[in-house]
Coordinates of C-alpha atoms in Angstrom, one line a residue:
X1 CA -18.6 9.0 25.6
X2 CA -20.9 7.9 22.7
X3 CA -24.3 9.6 22.7
X4 CA -27.6 7.7 22.6
X5 CA -28.2 8.6 18.9
X6 CA -24.9 7.1 17.8
X7 CA -25.4 4.0 19.9
X8 CA -28.9 3.5 18.4
X9 CA -27.4 3.8 14.9
X10 CA -24.7 1.2 15.8
X11 CA -27.3 -1.2 17.1
X12 CA -28.7 -1.2 13.6
X13 CA -25.3 -1.6 12.0
X14 CA -24.4 -4.5 14.2
X15 CA -27.7 -6.3 14.3
X16 CA -26.6 -9.0 11.8
X17 CA -23.3 -9.9 13.5
X18 CA -23.1 -13.7 13.8
X19 CA -19.9 -14.4 15.6
X20 CA -18.1 -13.1 18.7
X21 CA -16.0 -9.9 18.5
X22 CA -13.8 -9.2 21.5
X23 CA -12.1 -5.8 22.0
X24 CA -9.0 -6.5 24.1
X25 CA -7.3 -3.4 25.6
X26 CA -3.8 -3.3 27.1
X27 CA -3.2 -1.9 30.6
X28 CA -1.8 1.6 30.6
X29 CA -1.2 4.4 33.1
X30 CA -1.9 7.0 30.4
X31 CA -4.3 9.8 31.4
X32 CA -6.7 8.9 28.5
X33 CA -6.8 5.1 29.3
X34 CA -10.2 5.5 31.0
X35 CA -11.6 7.3 28.0
X36 CA -10.6 4.4 25.8
X37 CA -12.2 1.8 28.1
X38 CA -15.4 3.8 28.3
X39 CA -15.6 4.0 24.5
X40 CA -15.1 0.3 24.1
X41 CA -17.7 -0.5 26.7
X42 CA -20.1 1.8 25.0
X43 CA -19.6 -0.1 21.7
X44 CA -20.1 -3.4 23.5
X45 CA -23.6 -2.2 24.5
X46 CA -24.7 -2.2 20.8
X47 CA -24.6 -5.9 20.3
X48 CA -24.5 -9.1 22.4
X49 CA -21.8 -10.3 20.0
X50 CA -19.4 -7.6 21.1
X51 CA -17.5 -7.9 24.4
X52 CA -14.6 -6.1 26.1
X53 CA -11.7 -7.5 28.1
X54 CA -8.3 -6.5 29.5
X55 CA -5.1 -8.2 28.4
X56 CA -2.2 -9.0 30.6
X57 CA 0.0 -6.7 28.5
X58 CA 1.1 -3.2 29.5
X59 CA 1.5 -0.2 27.1
X60 CA 2.6 3.4 27.3
X61 CA -0.5 4.6 25.4
X62 CA -4.1 3.5 25.3
X63 CA -4.3 0.6 22.8
X64 CA -6.4 -2.4 22.0
X65 CA -6.7 -5.3 19.5
X66 CA -9.6 -7.3 18.0
X67 CA -10.3 -10.9 18.6
X68 CA -12.7 -12.9 16.4
X69 CA -14.1 -16.1 17.8
X70 CA -11.3 -16.1 20.4
X71 CA -8.4 -15.4 18.0
X72 CA -6.6 -12.1 17.3
X73 CA -7.3 -11.2 13.7
X74 CA -4.4 -8.8 13.1
X75 CA -6.2 -5.5 13.6
X76 CA -5.1 -3.2 16.5
X77 CA -5.3 0.5 17.4
X78 CA -2.9 2.7 19.4
X79 CA -4.8 5.7 20.6
X80 CA -8.5 6.4 20.8
X81 CA -10.0 6.2 17.3
X82 CA -12.3 9.1 17.4
X83 CA -12.9 11.8 14.8
X84 CA -12.5 10.5 11.3
X85 CA -11.1 7.3 12.6
X86 CA -14.2 6.3 14.6
X87 CA -15.6 4.9 11.3
X88 CA -12.4 2.8 10.9
X89 CA -13.2 1.1 14.3
X90 CA -16.9 0.6 13.4
X91 CA -16.0 -1.0 10.1
X92 CA -13.2 -3.1 11.6
X93 CA -15.8 -4.8 13.9
X94 CA -18.2 -5.2 11.0
X95 CA -15.6 -6.5 8.6
X96 CA -14.2 -8.9 11.2
X97 CA -17.5 -10.8 10.8
X98 CA -17.2 -10.5 7.0
X99 CA -20.1 -8.0 7.0
X100 CA -20.4 -4.6 5.4
X101 CA -19.2 -3.6 2.0
X102 CA -16.5 -6.1 1.0
X103 CA -14.5 -6.4 -2.2
X104 CA -15.6 -8.7 -5.0
X105 CA -14.2 -12.3 -5.1
X106 CA -11.4 -11.4 -7.5
X107 CA -9.9 -8.8 -5.0
X108 CA -10.4 -11.1 -2.1
X109 CA -8.5 -13.8 -3.9
X110 CA -5.6 -11.4 -4.5
X111 CA -5.6 -10.3 -0.8
X112 CA -5.4 -13.9 0.4
X113 CA -2.6 -14.7 -2.1
X114 CA -0.1 -12.2 -0.6
X115 CA 2.9 -14.0 0.8
X116 CA 5.0 -13.5 3.8
X117 CA 4.7 -12.5 7.4
X118 CA 3.8 -8.8 7.0
X119 CA 3.5 -6.3 9.9
X120 CA 2.2 -2.9 9.0
X121 CA 1.7 0.3 11.1
X122 CA -0.1 3.4 9.9
X123 CA 0.6 6.7 11.6
X124 CA -2.4 9.0 11.4
X125 CA -3.9 12.2 12.7
X126 CA -7.5 12.3 13.8
X127 CA -8.0 15.4 11.7
X128 CA -6.7 13.7 8.6
X129 CA -9.4 13.1 5.9
X130 CA -7.2 10.8 3.8
X131 CA -6.1 8.5 6.7
X132 CA -9.4 6.5 7.2
X133 CA -9.3 5.1 3.7
X134 CA -5.8 3.8 4.3
X135 CA -6.5 2.4 7.7
X136 CA -9.8 0.8 6.6
X137 CA -8.1 -0.8 3.6
X138 CA -5.2 -2.3 5.6
X139 CA -7.5 -3.4 8.3
X140 CA -9.6 -5.3 5.7
X141 CA -6.5 -6.8 4.2
X142 CA -5.4 -8.0 7.6
X143 CA -8.8 -9.5 8.3
X144 CA -8.8 -11.5 5.0
X145 CA -5.1 -12.6 5.1
X146 CA -3.9 -14.2 8.4
X147 CA -0.2 -13.5 7.3
X148 CA -0.8 -9.8 7.6
X149 CA -1.3 -7.6 10.7
X150 CA -2.1 -3.9 10.8
X151 CA -1.9 -1.3 13.6
X152 CA -3.3 2.2 13.4
X153 CA -1.2 4.6 15.5
X154 CA -2.5 8.1 16.5
X155 CA 0.6 10.2 16.2
X156 CA -0.5 12.2 19.3
X157 CA 0.5 9.2 21.4
X158 CA 3.8 8.4 19.7
X159 CA 5.7 11.6 19.3
X160 CA 9.1 10.2 20.0
X161 CA 8.5 7.4 17.5
X162 CA 7.4 9.8 14.9
X163 CA 10.6 11.9 15.4
X164 CA 12.7 8.8 15.3
X165 CA 11.1 7.6 12.0
X166 CA 11.2 11.2 10.6
X167 CA 7.5 11.1 9.7
X168 CA 6.3 14.5 8.4
X169 CA 3.0 13.6 6.9
X170 CA 0.0 11.4 7.3
X171 CA -1.0 8.8 6.6
X172 CA 2.4 7.1 6.7
X173 CA 2.5 3.3 6.5
X174 CA 5.6 1.7 7.9
X175 CA 7.0 -1.8 7.6
X176 CA 9.5 -1.9 10.5
X177 CA 11.4 1.3 10.1
X178 CA 10.9 1.5 6.4
X179 CA 8.3 3.9 4.8
X180 CA 6.0 1.7 2.8
X181 CA 3.4 4.2 1.7
X182 CA 2.8 7.9 2.4
X183 CA -0.1 10.2 1.7
X184 CA -3.4 9.6 0.0
X185 CA -3.9 6.2 -1.5
X186 CA -6.5 3.4 -1.7
X187 CA -7.0 -0.3 -1.5
X188 CA -6.1 -0.9 -5.2
X189 CA -2.7 0.9 -4.9
X190 CA -1.9 -0.7 -1.4
X191 CA -2.7 -4.2 -2.7
X192 CA -0.5 -3.7 -5.7
X193 CA 2.4 -2.4 -3.5
X194 CA 2.0 -5.4 -1.1
X195 CA 2.1 -7.8 -4.1
X196 CA 5.2 -6.2 -5.5
X197 CA 7.1 -6.1 -2.2
X198 CA 6.1 -9.4 -0.7
X199 CA 5.0 -11.5 -3.7
X200 CA 1.7 -13.4 -4.2
X201 CA 0.4 -16.7 -5.5
X202 CA -0.4 -16.4 -9.3
X203 CA -4.1 -16.5 -10.3
X204 CA -5.3 -19.4 -12.4
X205 CA -6.3 -18.9 -16.0
X206 CA -9.9 -19.4 -15.0
X207 CA -9.7 -16.7 -12.4
X208 CA -8.0 -14.3 -14.9
X209 CA -10.7 -14.4 -17.6
X210 CA -13.8 -12.2 -16.7
X211 CA -15.7 -12.7 -20.0
X212 CA -17.0 -10.6 -22.8
X213 CA -19.3 -7.6 -22.5
X214 CA -21.2 -5.3 -24.8
X215 CA -19.9 -2.2 -22.9
X216 CA -16.9 -1.7 -20.6
X217 CA -16.8 1.6 -18.8
X218 CA -13.5 2.5 -17.2
X219 CA -14.0 4.9 -14.3
X220 CA -16.9 5.4 -11.9
X221 CA -17.0 9.1 -11.3
X222 CA -19.9 11.2 -12.6
X223 CA -19.1 10.5 -16.3
X224 CA -18.5 6.8 -15.8
X225 CA -21.6 6.2 -13.6
X226 CA -23.7 8.1 -16.2
X227 CA -22.3 6.1 -19.1
X228 CA -22.9 2.8 -17.3
X229 CA -26.5 3.7 -16.3
X230 CA -27.4 4.8 -19.9
X231 CA -25.8 1.6 -21.3
X232 CA -27.6 -0.7 -18.9
X233 CA -30.9 1.1 -19.7
X234 CA -30.4 0.2 -23.4
X235 CA -30.2 -3.5 -22.3
X236 CA -26.4 -3.8 -22.9
X237 CA -24.3 -6.1 -20.8
X238 CA -22.3 -3.6 -18.9
X239 CA -19.3 -3.7 -16.5
X240 CA -17.6 -0.8 -14.7
X241 CA -13.9 -1.0 -13.8
X242 CA -12.6 1.6 -11.4
X243 CA -10.2 2.3 -8.5
X244 CA -13.2 3.5 -6.5
X245 CA -16.7 4.6 -7.1
X246 CA -16.9 8.4 -7.2
X247 CA -13.4 9.0 -8.4
X248 CA -12.1 12.5 -7.8
X249 CA -15.6 13.6 -6.6
X250 CA -15.1 11.4 -3.4
X251 CA -12.5 13.9 -2.2
X252 CA -14.6 17.0 -2.9
X253 CA -16.0 18.9 0.0
X254 CA -18.9 21.2 -0.7
X255 CA -20.7 20.9 -4.1
X256 CA -23.1 23.8 -4.8
X257 CA -23.4 23.9 -8.6
X258 CA -25.0 20.5 -9.3
X259 CA -28.3 21.9 -10.7
X260 CA -31.4 20.9 -8.6
X261 CA -29.1 19.9 -5.7
X262 CA -28.3 23.1 -3.8
X263 CA -25.7 21.5 -1.6
X264 CA -24.0 18.1 -1.3
X265 CA -20.6 16.7 -0.5
X266 CA -18.3 14.3 -2.4
X267 CA -18.8 11.2 -0.3
X268 CA -22.6 11.6 -0.3
X269 CA -22.7 12.1 -4.1
X270 CA -20.4 9.1 -4.6
X271 CA -22.7 7.0 -2.5
X272 CA -25.6 8.1 -4.6
X273 CA -23.8 7.3 -7.8
X274 CA -23.2 3.7 -6.5
X275 CA -26.8 3.4 -5.4
X276 CA -28.1 4.5 -8.8
X277 CA -25.8 2.0 -10.6
X278 CA -27.0 -0.8 -8.3
X279 CA -30.5 -0.2 -9.5
X280 CA -29.5 -1.7 -12.8
X281 CA -27.8 -4.9 -14.0
X282 CA -24.3 -3.4 -13.9
X283 CA -21.2 -5.4 -12.8
X284 CA -18.9 -3.1 -10.8
X285 CA -15.3 -4.2 -10.4
X286 CA -13.6 -1.8 -7.9
X287 CA -10.0 -1.5 -6.8
X288 CA -8.6 -2.1 -10.3
X289 CA -6.7 -0.2 -12.9
X290 CA -6.5 -0.9 -16.7
X291 CA -2.9 -1.6 -17.6
X292 CA -3.3 -2.4 -21.3
X293 CA -5.9 -2.1 -24.2
X294 CA -5.5 -4.1 -27.3
X295 CA -7.6 -2.8 -30.3
X296 CA -9.4 -5.2 -32.5
X297 CA -13.0 -6.0 -33.4
X298 CA -13.3 -6.9 -29.7
X299 CA -11.2 -4.7 -27.4
X300 CA -9.2 -6.8 -24.9
X301 CA -8.3 -5.2 -21.6
X302 CA -5.7 -6.4 -19.2
X303 CA -6.2 -5.1 -15.6
X304 CA -3.7 -4.4 -12.8
X305 CA -5.0 -7.5 -11.1
X306 CA -3.9 -9.7 -13.9
X307 CA -7.5 -10.3 -15.0
X308 CA -8.6 -9.8 -18.6
X309 CA -11.9 -9.1 -20.4
X310 CA -13.2 -8.3 -23.8
X311 CA -15.8 -5.8 -25.1
X312 CA -17.5 -4.5 -28.2
X313 CA -17.5 -0.9 -26.9
X314 CA -15.1 0.8 -24.6
X315 CA -15.9 4.0 -22.8
X316 CA -13.0 5.8 -21.0
X317 CA -14.1 8.0 -18.1
X318 CA -11.1 7.9 -15.9
X319 CA -11.1 11.6 -15.0
X320 CA -8.0 13.4 -13.7
X321 CA -5.7 13.4 -10.7
X322 CA -3.7 16.1 -8.8
X323 CA -0.7 17.1 -10.9
X324 CA 2.8 16.7 -9.6
X325 CA 5.6 19.2 -10.3
X326 CA 7.9 16.6 -11.9
X327 CA 11.0 18.2 -10.5
X328 CA 14.1 16.8 -8.8
X329 CA 13.5 15.9 -5.2
X330 CA 9.7 15.8 -5.4
X331 CA 9.2 12.0 -5.3
X332 CA 12.2 11.4 -3.0
X333 CA 10.7 13.7 -0.3
X334 CA 7.0 13.0 -0.6
X335 CA 5.8 12.4 2.9
X336 CA 9.0 13.9 4.2
X337 CA 8.3 17.6 3.4
X338 CA 6.5 17.4 0.1
X339 CA 2.7 17.2 0.5
X340 CA -0.5 17.5 -1.5
X341 CA -3.1 17.9 1.2
X342 CA -2.9 21.0 3.4
X343 CA -5.8 19.9 5.6
X344 CA -4.1 16.5 6.4
X345 CA -0.5 17.5 6.7
X346 CA -0.7 21.2 7.7
X347 CA -0.7 20.5 11.4
X348 CA 2.7 18.8 11.1
X349 CA 4.2 22.2 10.1
X350 CA 2.9 24.3 13.0
X351 CA 5.4 27.1 13.6
X352 CA 7.4 26.3 10.5
X353 CA 8.1 27.8 7.1
X354 CA 6.3 26.3 4.1
X355 CA 5.8 26.9 0.4
X356 CA 2.6 26.5 -1.7
X357 CA 3.1 25.9 -5.4
X358 CA 0.2 27.2 -7.5
X359 CA -1.7 30.4 -7.7
X360 CA -5.1 29.0 -8.7
X361 CA -8.1 28.7 -6.4
X362 CA -6.7 25.5 -4.8
X363 CA -3.3 27.0 -4.2
X364 CA -4.5 30.2 -2.8
X365 CA -7.1 28.5 -0.5
X366 CA -4.3 26.2 0.7
X367 CA -2.0 29.1 1.5
X368 CA -4.8 30.9 3.4
X369 CA -5.6 27.8 5.5
X370 CA -1.9 27.1 6.2
X371 CA -1.3 30.7 7.2
X372 CA -3.3 30.1 10.3
X373 CA -1.1 27.2 11.4
X374 CA 2.5 27.8 10.2
X375 CA 5.0 30.5 10.8
X376 CA 5.1 31.6 7.2
X377 CA 3.8 30.8 3.8
X378 CA 5.4 31.6 0.5
X379 CA 3.2 31.1 -2.5
X380 CA 4.9 30.6 -5.9
X381 CA 3.0 31.3 -9.2
X382 CA 4.5 30.4 -12.6
X383 CA 2.6 33.3 -14.4
X384 CA 2.8 37.0 -13.8
X385 CA -0.5 37.1 -12.0
X386 CA -2.4 34.8 -9.7
X387 CA -5.2 32.9 -11.4
X388 CA -7.5 32.5 -8.3
X389 CA -10.8 34.4 -7.8
X390 CA -10.3 38.0 -6.7
X391 CA -12.0 37.5 -3.3
X392 CA -9.5 34.8 -2.5
X393 CA -6.5 36.8 -3.7
X394 CA -7.5 39.8 -1.6
X395 CA -7.8 37.6 1.5
X396 CA -4.4 36.1 0.8
X397 CA -2.8 39.5 0.4
X398 CA -4.2 40.7 3.7
X399 CA -2.3 38.1 5.7
X400 CA 0.9 39.2 7.4
X401 CA 2.7 35.9 7.3
X402 CA 2.2 35.3 3.5
X403 CA 4.7 36.2 0.8
X404 CA 3.8 35.9 -2.9
X405 CA 6.4 35.3 -5.6
X406 CA 5.1 35.5 -9.2
X407 CA 6.7 34.6 -12.5
X408 CA 8.6 31.8 -10.7
X409 CA 9.4 28.3 -12.0
X410 CA 10.1 25.9 -9.2
X411 CA 13.1 23.8 -10.2
X412 CA 14.2 21.6 -7.3
X413 CA 13.2 20.3 -3.9
X414 CA 16.3 20.2 -1.7
X415 CA 16.6 17.8 1.3
X416 CA 19.2 16.6 3.7
X417 CA 18.5 12.9 3.2
X418 CA 15.8 12.9 5.8
X419 CA 13.5 15.9 5.1
X420 CA 13.0 18.9 3.0
X421 CA 15.2 21.9 3.9
X422 CA 14.9 24.3 0.9
X423 CA 13.2 25.0 -2.5
X424 CA 15.0 26.2 -5.6
X425 CA 13.2 28.4 -8.1
X426 CA 14.0 30.4 -11.2
X427 CA 13.0 34.0 -11.7
X428 CA 11.5 33.7 -15.2
X429 CA 12.1 37.3 -16.0
X430 CA 15.9 37.2 -15.8
X431 CA 16.7 33.5 -15.5
X432 CA 18.3 33.8 -12.1
X433 CA 18.1 30.9 -9.6
X434 CA 17.2 31.4 -6.0
X435 CA 17.1 29.1 -3.0
X436 CA 14.6 29.5 -0.1
X437 CA 15.1 27.7 3.2
X438 CA 11.9 26.0 4.4
X439 CA 10.4 23.0 6.0
X440 CA 7.6 21.9 3.7
X441 CA 6.3 22.2 0.1
X442 CA 2.6 21.9 -0.7
X443 CA 1.9 21.2 -4.3
X444 CA -1.4 22.7 -5.7
X445 CA -1.1 23.0 -9.5
X446 CA -4.3 21.5 -10.8
X447 CA -5.3 18.3 -12.5
X448 CA -3.7 15.9 -15.0
X449 CA -5.9 13.5 -17.1
X450 CA -5.7 9.8 -16.3
X451 CA -5.0 8.7 -19.8
X452 CA -1.6 7.1 -19.8
X453 CA -2.9 3.5 -20.2
X454 CA -4.8 4.5 -23.5
X455 CA -2.5 7.2 -25.0
X456 CA -0.8 4.8 -27.4
X457 CA -4.2 3.6 -28.7
X458 CA -6.2 6.8 -29.2
X459 CA -5.2 10.3 -30.0
X460 CA -4.4 12.7 -27.1
X461 CA -3.5 16.4 -27.1
X462 CA -0.3 17.8 -25.6
X463 CA -1.9 17.9 -22.2
X464 CA -2.8 14.2 -22.3
X465 CA -6.5 14.8 -22.8
X466 CA -8.2 12.3 -25.1
X467 CA -9.4 13.9 -28.3
X468 CA -13.2 13.4 -29.0
X469 CA -15.8 14.5 -31.4
X470 CA -19.2 15.9 -30.6
X471 CA -20.5 12.4 -29.7
X472 CA -17.6 11.4 -27.5
X473 CA -16.0 9.2 -30.2
X474 CA -12.2 8.9 -30.3
X475 CA -10.3 8.3 -33.5
X476 CA -10.6 4.5 -33.0
X477 CA -13.9 2.8 -33.8
X478 CA -15.6 1.4 -30.7
X479 CA -13.6 3.5 -28.2
X480 CA -15.3 6.5 -26.6
X481 CA -14.3 8.9 -23.9
X482 CA -16.2 11.2 -21.5
X483 CA -15.5 13.8 -18.8
X484 CA -12.4 15.3 -17.4
X485 CA -10.1 12.9 -19.2
X486 CA -11.1 14.4 -22.6
X487 CA -10.7 17.6 -24.5
X488 CA -14.3 18.7 -23.6
X489 CA -14.1 22.3 -22.1
X490 CA -15.0 23.1 -18.6
X491 CA -14.3 20.4 -16.1
X492 CA -17.5 20.3 -14.1
X493 CA -19.5 17.5 -12.5
X494 CA -22.7 18.3 -14.4
X495 CA -20.8 18.4 -17.7
X496 CA -19.2 15.1 -17.0
X497 CA -22.6 13.5 -16.3
X498 CA -23.9 14.7 -19.7
X499 CA -20.8 13.6 -21.5
X500 CA -21.1 10.1 -20.0
X501 CA -24.7 9.8 -21.2
X502 CA -23.6 11.0 -24.7
X503 CA -20.8 8.4 -24.9
X504 CA -23.2 5.6 -24.0
X505 CA -25.8 6.7 -26.5
X506 CA -23.2 7.0 -29.2
X507 CA -21.9 3.5 -28.4
X508 CA -25.5 2.1 -28.6
X509 CA -26.1 4.0 -31.9
X510 CA -23.0 2.7 -33.5
X511 CA -23.7 -0.9 -32.4
X512 CA -27.2 -0.6 -33.9
X513 CA -25.9 0.6 -37.3
X514 CA -22.8 -1.7 -37.5

């Protein structure tokens, strides 16, 4: 099942395993059981530390769990983790032996401090691009905390269960029959939700205080990485705080306008940003958000982890996130008919009627993609004309199962308690309200700056963008901002990189003259 090239690569990945990893599969009469066993045996060929065995348990679907040094470590899989999820299995084996890219000690302490007996199941699709991050994060949490277990479930093998639980999007994380998390998320957000729901042991004062730095950069996308590198090159003690390295770029597919790089993809560029930062003496604290900033001669930051640190210069490079509609019913039905990723959740609406909100490039592209899967697509645009590129608009207009409604303000997502059943919108020309019956709503209305944590400290405009001067200074001395979170025009990767460099140089210049 696994070709020789992949097996050779895995031999390199697993060459430093030190302890025994056992892949224990359950007995099943399913037609794909042999395929699972073959894949597991292929993996076992890559290291003498990996073995395969059969359990005495029976299951309806192909499934297996991981044992570490003879003990189950809480990680299991239902289905055959191929496609995007093959990496999740590869990393689960590696992480079981505490190898690979692990969180820093502060995050590990938080994971180990979560209370309770927690059993999580994540329902995924092998075509979902957002699912692996959730699966890998929860697998890691289970490996590090013996009170937590996590099972990945390929929805293909559990259709009756998906219908019973009324799951309409992936990834969907369940605790029992309760939806714990739905859609795209990351380790930082999942860890916080686990702490809030199940409680955790408080950090000691010593663990909370991270120290004082010359420069703190918040965000690790193109702007943040650039600011950190330029700061470190000036000999400044620099730390980066971020949910994840790469930021929004991590979710970008093809990138063709980064000058001197004809083509790259988001994950590859994110990896290179991390690699470049690692060439310098830069502390990188991932999986964290800044909750509060206190302005004084030294800026004091309080993080979502409960940790605190101080700095002379603060550079905000937190970028932007996908905007929500902010209308009634949107949050209530997220994961149950309201979605933000057509690539991930589109297959769940095969043969159904859906809406796409937004007439820019992302909205029109989403409508085109969905039209090949669903029964019908209705695209709603607030303005009188679509904002997307002409070539995309022409393609959309050529599709028989697409309807376009312009000059429309969506006002309410309507559900029956379990799922979305309709969308209410206003005709902006005459003010009349209309209701369209449908099964799903895909929101594609652009980006919103990640500035909420700092908006009461520095000036922002009506869109939430941080106001800056030509050298990335805000109205507060010692606080700078760069990239998509600011008022700088044209939200582009290459512009963000330049703005990050400017912010770092301005901070250095101000420190030298103060």
